[in-house]
Every structure is written in structure tokens, then in C-alpha cells.
PDB file of C-alpha atoms in Angstrom:
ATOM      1  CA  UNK A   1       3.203 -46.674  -2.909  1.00 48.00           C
ATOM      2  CA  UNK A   2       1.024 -45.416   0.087  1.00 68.00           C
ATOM      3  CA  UNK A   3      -1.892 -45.025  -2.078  1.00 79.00           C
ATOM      4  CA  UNK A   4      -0.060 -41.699  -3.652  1.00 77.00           C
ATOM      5  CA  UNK A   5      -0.802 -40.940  -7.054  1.00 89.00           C
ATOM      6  CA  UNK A   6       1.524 -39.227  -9.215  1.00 87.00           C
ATOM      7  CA  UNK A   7      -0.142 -35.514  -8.786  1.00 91.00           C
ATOM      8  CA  UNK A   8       0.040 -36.270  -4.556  1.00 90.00           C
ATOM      9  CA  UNK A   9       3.775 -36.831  -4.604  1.00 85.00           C
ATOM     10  CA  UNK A  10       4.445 -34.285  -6.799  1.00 88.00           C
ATOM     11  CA  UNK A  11       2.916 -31.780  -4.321  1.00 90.00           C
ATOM     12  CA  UNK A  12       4.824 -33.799  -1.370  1.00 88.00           C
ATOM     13  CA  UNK A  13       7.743 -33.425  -3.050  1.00 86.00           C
ATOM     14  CA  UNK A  14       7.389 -29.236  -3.543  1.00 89.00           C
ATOM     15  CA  UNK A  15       6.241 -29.077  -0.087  1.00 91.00           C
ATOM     16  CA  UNK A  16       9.106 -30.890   1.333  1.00 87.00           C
ATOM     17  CA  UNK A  17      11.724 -28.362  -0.889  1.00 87.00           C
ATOM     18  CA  UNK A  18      10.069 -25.636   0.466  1.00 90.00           C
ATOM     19  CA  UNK A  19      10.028 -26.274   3.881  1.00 89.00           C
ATOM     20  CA  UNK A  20      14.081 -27.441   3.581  1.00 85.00           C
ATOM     21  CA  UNK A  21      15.156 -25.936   0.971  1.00 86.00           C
ATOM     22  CA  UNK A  22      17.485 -27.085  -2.125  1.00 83.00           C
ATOM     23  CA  UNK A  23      20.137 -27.446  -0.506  1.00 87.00           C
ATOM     24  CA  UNK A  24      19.384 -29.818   2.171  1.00 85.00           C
ATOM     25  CA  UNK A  25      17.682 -32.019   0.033  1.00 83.00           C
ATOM     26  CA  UNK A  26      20.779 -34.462  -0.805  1.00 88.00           C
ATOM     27  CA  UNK A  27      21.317 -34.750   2.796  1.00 89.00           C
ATOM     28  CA  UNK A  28      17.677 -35.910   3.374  1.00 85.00           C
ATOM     29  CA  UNK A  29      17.528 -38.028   0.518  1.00 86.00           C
ATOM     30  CA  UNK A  30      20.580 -39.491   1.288  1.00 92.00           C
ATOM     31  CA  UNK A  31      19.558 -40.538   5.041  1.00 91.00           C
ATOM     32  CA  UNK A  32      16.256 -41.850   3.933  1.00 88.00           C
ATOM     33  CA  UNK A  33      18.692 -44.261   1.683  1.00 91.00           C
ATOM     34  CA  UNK A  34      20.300 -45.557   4.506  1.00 95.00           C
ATOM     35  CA  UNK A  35      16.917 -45.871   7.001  1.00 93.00           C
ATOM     36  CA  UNK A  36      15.509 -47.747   4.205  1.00 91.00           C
ATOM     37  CA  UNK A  37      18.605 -49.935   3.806  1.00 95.00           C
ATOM     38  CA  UNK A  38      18.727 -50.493   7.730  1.00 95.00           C
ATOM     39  CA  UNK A  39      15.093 -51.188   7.321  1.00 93.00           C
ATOM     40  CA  UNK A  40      15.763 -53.853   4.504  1.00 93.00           C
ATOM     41  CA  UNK A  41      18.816 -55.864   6.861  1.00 94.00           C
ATOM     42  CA  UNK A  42      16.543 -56.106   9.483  1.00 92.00           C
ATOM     43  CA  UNK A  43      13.563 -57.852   7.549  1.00 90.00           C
ATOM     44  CA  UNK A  44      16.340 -60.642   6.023  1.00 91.00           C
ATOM     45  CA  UNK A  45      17.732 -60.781   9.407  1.00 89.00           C
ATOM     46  CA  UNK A  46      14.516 -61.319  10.739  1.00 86.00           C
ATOM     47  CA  UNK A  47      13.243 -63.595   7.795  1.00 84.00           C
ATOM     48  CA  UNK A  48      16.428 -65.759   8.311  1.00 81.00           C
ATOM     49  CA  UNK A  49      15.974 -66.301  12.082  1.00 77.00           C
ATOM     50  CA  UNK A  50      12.608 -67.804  11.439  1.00 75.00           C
ATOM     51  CA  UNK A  51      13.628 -69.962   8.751  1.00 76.00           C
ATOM     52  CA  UNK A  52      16.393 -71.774  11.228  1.00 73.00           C
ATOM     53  CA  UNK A  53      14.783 -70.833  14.105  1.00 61.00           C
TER      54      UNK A  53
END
């Protein structure tokens, strides 16, 4: 994933919970989910166009 080792997104992961904070950390986590859900539609959309397209 991006080339990150475990050690690398371990320190990501304490930089990004200090910077936010505990407590907003479901809310980012949980609109990451849905960008990356968005994301996924719109490559099966996209994949589906060019297979009747």
C-alpha cells in the first residue's frame, strides 16, 4: 500500500492522532470510508461504460 511499511504507518497513524486528536478520529475514518466507496462506484461505473460503450 503506497510503498508504506508497517513501522511508516504506524508513525502516520500517531501523527495523524496527534494533530486531531482521539476524538475526531471516528469522524475521519468514517469519511475516508465513504471517499473510498465513492471512489470504488465510480471505477465500476466507469469500467461498465467501456464494456457497452
Amino acid at each position: 500500500m503506497f510503498g508504506l511499511g508497517g513501522q511508516e504507518l504506524l508513525i502516520v497513524l500517531l501523527i495523524v492522532l496527534l494533530i486531531f486528536g482521539g476524538s475526531k478520529l471516528p469522524e475521519l475514518a468514517r469519511g475516508l470510508g465513504q471517499g473510498m466507496k465513492e471512489f470504488r462506484k465510480a471505477q465500476r461505473e466507469e469500467n461498465e461504460d467501456d464494456r457497452t460503450g
